[in-house]
Amino acid sequence: MNASISLNVNGVERVLAIEARVSLLDALRDHLGLPGTKKGCAQGACGACTVLVDGERINSCLALAIQYQGRRIVTIEGLTNSGALHPMQQAFIEHDGFQCGYCTPGQICSAIGMLDEVGAGWPSHVTENLNDPARLDDAEIRERMSGNLCRCGAYVNIVSAIRSVAG
């Protein structure tokens, strides 16, 4: 039995008639035609499906679409502003932060969410000074991005791209 749900995706309200058990990932890709969010492991272990919900990064393969009514969902397609790339997208290009590109949309969305977490003062497992969690060295970036896998091994350039945006 289908349920009618309304999702705000990339600033546009979209109404879908889908089963209650459809994942957010499948709703984005198969029902809304947004192929940028990738299906990797379908178990929340690789991060290829990462999107931003109300500014926080989530694995869309583990989320039911129906849970996200009334929330602001941003996919890789929604990051551009009047045709201009988001600074993180531009940094991935400038620092060659991808090879095959399959994980790149999830990496970029995760990096944006991660920088917001740092800005909000959230510590990570490797944060040395809990009174200053905003210090973002390479070890801190790697730890905070550890939920996003790159099978091609572009990690050095991904960290470089993130560092360039973080300042």
mmCIF file of C-alpha atoms in Angstrom:
data_model
loop_
_atom_site.group_PDB
_atom_site.id
_atom_site.type_symbol
_atom_site.label_atom_id
_atom_site.label_comp_id
_atom_site.label_asym_id
_atom_site.label_seq_id
_atom_site.Cartn_x
_atom_site.Cartn_y
_atom_site.Cartn_z
ATOM 1 C CA MET A 1 0.000 0.000 0.000
ATOM 2 C CA ASN A 2 1.430 3.387 -1.020
ATOM 3 C CA ALA A 3 1.586 6.393 1.239
ATOM 4 C CA SER A 4 1.579 9.956 -0.042
ATOM 5 C CA ILE A 5 4.525 11.865 1.371
ATOM 6 C CA SER A 6 5.982 15.305 0.764
ATOM 7 C CA LEU A 7 9.744 15.784 0.760
ATOM 8 C CA ASN A 8 11.655 19.057 0.509
ATOM 9 C CA VAL A 9 14.577 18.083 -1.709
ATOM 10 C CA ASN A 10 17.052 20.706 -2.852
ATOM 11 C CA GLY A 11 14.587 23.455 -1.969
ATOM 12 C CA VAL A 12 11.655 21.988 -3.905
ATOM 13 C CA GLU A 13 8.618 20.328 -2.317
ATOM 14 C CA ARG A 14 8.035 16.981 -4.016
ATOM 15 C CA VAL A 15 5.031 14.724 -3.423
ATOM 16 C CA LEU A 16 5.538 10.989 -3.793
ATOM 17 C CA ALA A 17 3.227 8.006 -3.594
ATOM 18 C CA ILE A 18 5.541 5.305 -2.231
ATOM 19 C CA GLU A 19 5.476 2.360 0.134
ATOM 20 C CA ALA A 20 6.337 3.239 3.729
ATOM 21 C CA ARG A 21 9.395 0.953 3.578
ATOM 22 C CA VAL A 22 11.145 2.801 0.700
ATOM 23 C CA SER A 23 14.535 4.119 1.754
ATOM 24 C CA LEU A 24 15.381 7.769 1.329
ATOM 25 C CA LEU A 25 18.115 6.677 -1.087
ATOM 26 C CA ASP A 26 15.669 4.810 -3.314
ATOM 27 C CA ALA A 27 13.156 7.672 -3.138
ATOM 28 C CA LEU A 28 15.836 10.119 -4.321
ATOM 29 C CA ARG A 29 17.245 7.924 -7.080
ATOM 30 C CA ASP A 30 14.300 5.891 -8.332
ATOM 31 C CA HIS A 31 11.307 8.116 -7.620
ATOM 32 C CA LEU A 32 12.746 11.641 -7.947
ATOM 33 C CA GLY A 33 15.349 10.989 -10.657
ATOM 34 C CA LEU A 34 18.318 12.300 -8.657
ATOM 35 C CA PRO A 35 21.127 9.850 -9.509
ATOM 36 C CA GLY A 36 23.934 11.800 -7.810
ATOM 37 C CA THR A 37 23.416 10.030 -4.499
ATOM 38 C CA LYS A 38 25.006 6.630 -4.995
ATOM 39 C CA LYS A 39 24.026 3.190 -3.779
ATOM 40 C CA GLY A 40 27.144 1.510 -2.457
ATOM 41 C CA CYS A 41 26.835 -1.107 0.246
ATOM 42 C CA ALA A 42 23.164 -0.547 1.249
ATOM 43 C CA GLN A 43 24.289 -1.168 4.847
ATOM 44 C CA GLY A 44 25.509 2.257 5.980
ATOM 45 C CA ALA A 45 29.161 1.228 5.871
ATOM 46 C CA CYS A 46 30.548 3.079 2.833
ATOM 47 C CA GLY A 47 29.021 6.583 2.842
ATOM 48 C CA ALA A 48 28.335 6.702 -0.912
ATOM 49 C CA CYS A 49 24.703 7.580 -0.138
ATOM 50 C CA THR A 50 25.462 10.494 2.207
ATOM 51 C CA VAL A 51 23.074 13.456 1.953
ATOM 52 C CA LEU A 52 22.422 16.440 4.204
ATOM 53 C CA VAL A 53 19.204 16.625 6.213
ATOM 54 C CA ASP A 54 18.681 19.942 7.968
ATOM 55 C CA GLY A 55 22.431 20.427 7.536
ATOM 56 C CA GLU A 56 23.448 17.132 9.132
ATOM 57 C CA ARG A 57 24.958 14.269 7.156
ATOM 58 C CA ILE A 58 23.111 10.962 7.092
ATOM 59 C CA ASN A 59 23.390 7.666 5.243
ATOM 60 C CA SER A 60 20.258 7.734 3.096
ATOM 61 C CA CYS A 61 20.342 3.955 2.585
ATOM 62 C CA LEU A 62 19.529 3.465 6.280
ATOM 63 C CA ALA A 63 16.717 6.027 6.414
ATOM 64 C CA LEU A 64 13.103 5.577 5.427
ATOM 65 C CA ALA A 65 11.885 8.377 3.171
ATOM 66 C CA ILE A 66 8.690 8.741 5.170
ATOM 67 C CA GLN A 67 10.760 9.780 8.234
ATOM 68 C CA TYR A 68 11.960 12.935 6.495
ATOM 69 C CA GLN A 69 8.722 14.750 5.754
ATOM 70 C CA GLY A 70 9.060 18.388 6.776
ATOM 71 C CA ARG A 71 12.864 18.251 6.814
ATOM 72 C CA ARG A 72 15.228 19.947 4.366
ATOM 73 C CA ILE A 73 17.104 17.351 2.286
ATOM 74 C CA VAL A 74 20.090 18.419 0.161
ATOM 75 C CA THR A 75 21.742 16.086 -2.333
ATOM 76 C CA ILE A 76 24.843 16.689 -4.428
ATOM 77 C CA GLU A 77 22.565 18.135 -7.125
ATOM 78 C CA GLY A 78 21.325 20.783 -4.692
ATOM 79 C CA LEU A 79 24.718 22.167 -3.686
ATOM 80 C CA THR A 80 25.194 24.509 -6.621
ATOM 81 C CA ASN A 81 24.070 28.111 -6.275
ATOM 82 C CA SER A 82 22.789 29.673 -9.512
ATOM 83 C CA GLY A 83 25.034 27.336 -11.469
ATOM 84 C CA ALA A 84 28.145 28.046 -9.371
ATOM 85 C CA LEU A 85 29.755 25.073 -7.673
ATOM 86 C CA HIS A 86 29.772 24.843 -3.898
ATOM 87 C CA PRO A 87 33.268 25.639 -2.537
ATOM 88 C CA MET A 88 33.691 21.989 -1.517
ATOM 89 C CA GLN A 89 32.828 20.799 -5.031
ATOM 90 C CA GLN A 90 35.356 23.252 -6.456
ATOM 91 C CA ALA A 91 38.003 22.123 -3.966
ATOM 92 C CA PHE A 92 37.547 18.475 -4.951
ATOM 93 C CA ILE A 93 38.206 19.483 -8.566
ATOM 94 C CA GLU A 94 41.193 21.681 -7.749
ATOM 95 C CA HIS A 95 42.793 19.092 -5.439
ATOM 96 C CA ASP A 96 41.913 16.080 -7.614
ATOM 97 C CA GLY A 97 39.904 14.592 -4.749
ATOM 98 C CA PHE A 98 38.427 11.803 -6.842
ATOM 99 C CA GLN A 99 39.375 9.097 -9.279
ATOM 100 C CA CYS A 100 36.426 7.054 -10.521
ATOM 101 C CA GLY A 101 34.044 9.557 -8.885
ATOM 102 C CA TYR A 102 31.555 7.038 -7.530
ATOM 103 C CA CYS A 103 32.051 8.004 -3.884
ATOM 104 C CA THR A 104 32.560 11.714 -4.616
ATOM 105 C CA PRO A 105 28.974 12.944 -4.075
ATOM 106 C CA GLY A 106 28.841 11.253 -0.671
ATOM 107 C CA GLN A 107 32.345 12.465 0.198
ATOM 108 C CA ILE A 108 31.423 16.062 -0.659
ATOM 109 C CA CYS A 109 28.128 16.022 1.262
ATOM 110 C CA SER A 110 29.852 14.381 4.223
ATOM 111 C CA ALA A 111 32.688 16.934 4.177
ATOM 112 C CA ILE A 112 30.211 19.814 4.225
ATOM 113 C CA GLY A 113 28.313 18.268 7.139
ATOM 114 C CA MET A 114 31.568 17.508 8.930
ATOM 115 C CA LEU A 115 32.741 21.121 8.711
ATOM 116 C CA ASP A 116 29.407 22.217 10.168
ATOM 117 C CA GLU A 117 29.911 19.754 13.043
ATOM 118 C CA VAL A 118 33.366 21.194 13.696
ATOM 119 C CA GLY A 119 31.927 24.719 13.589
ATOM 120 C CA ALA A 120 29.331 23.678 16.172
ATOM 121 C CA GLY A 121 32.101 22.424 18.464
ATOM 122 C CA TRP A 122 31.448 18.708 18.181
ATOM 123 C CA PRO A 123 34.547 16.708 19.168
ATOM 124 C CA SER A 124 35.604 13.502 17.458
ATOM 125 C CA HIS A 125 37.301 10.398 18.799
ATOM 126 C CA VAL A 126 40.756 11.894 18.129
ATOM 127 C CA THR A 127 40.075 15.448 19.320
ATOM 128 C CA GLU A 128 42.953 16.147 21.686
ATOM 129 C CA ASN A 129 41.646 19.322 23.322
ATOM 130 C CA LEU A 130 37.934 19.099 24.062
ATOM 131 C CA ASN A 131 37.975 22.822 24.841
ATOM 132 C CA ASP A 132 39.109 23.496 21.239
ATOM 133 C CA PRO A 133 37.506 20.869 18.977
ATOM 134 C CA ALA A 134 37.703 23.202 15.979
ATOM 135 C CA ARG A 135 41.429 22.518 15.404
ATOM 136 C CA LEU A 136 41.274 20.556 12.165
ATOM 137 C CA ASP A 137 44.501 18.753 11.315
ATOM 138 C CA ASP A 138 44.799 15.833 8.893
ATOM 139 C CA ALA A 139 44.236 13.199 11.605
ATOM 140 C CA GLU A 140 41.065 14.969 12.692
ATOM 141 C CA ILE A 141 39.771 15.185 9.100
ATOM 142 C CA ARG A 142 40.546 11.505 8.468
ATOM 143 C CA GLU A 143 38.731 10.460 11.667
ATOM 144 C CA ARG A 144 35.697 12.606 10.941
ATOM 145 C CA MET A 145 35.506 11.323 7.343
ATOM 146 C CA SER A 146 36.111 7.676 8.275
ATOM 147 C CA GLY A 147 32.518 6.710 7.424
ATOM 148 C CA ASN A 148 33.135 7.503 3.752
ATOM 149 C CA LEU A 149 35.153 4.958 1.814
ATOM 150 C CA CYS A 150 37.025 5.593 -1.432
ATOM 151 C CA ARG A 151 37.815 2.344 -3.168
ATOM 152 C CA CYS A 152 40.261 4.123 -5.490
ATOM 153 C CA GLY A 153 42.303 5.485 -2.593
ATOM 154 C CA ALA A 154 42.062 9.240 -3.250
ATOM 155 C CA TYR A 155 42.185 9.954 0.490
ATOM 156 C CA VAL A 156 45.245 12.216 0.446
ATOM 157 C CA ASN A 157 43.632 14.532 -2.089
ATOM 158 C CA ILE A 158 40.237 14.366 -0.361
ATOM 159 C CA VAL A 159 41.845 15.513 2.904
ATOM 160 C CA SER A 160 43.678 18.259 0.993
ATOM 161 C CA ALA A 161 40.422 19.466 -0.583
ATOM 162 C CA ILE A 162 38.645 19.560 2.767
ATOM 163 C CA ARG A 163 41.548 21.337 4.442
ATOM 164 C CA SER A 164 41.505 24.011 1.714
ATOM 165 C CA VAL A 165 37.826 24.782 2.367
ATOM 166 C CA ALA A 166 38.244 24.616 6.156
ATOM 167 C CA GLY A 167 40.953 27.275 5.932
#
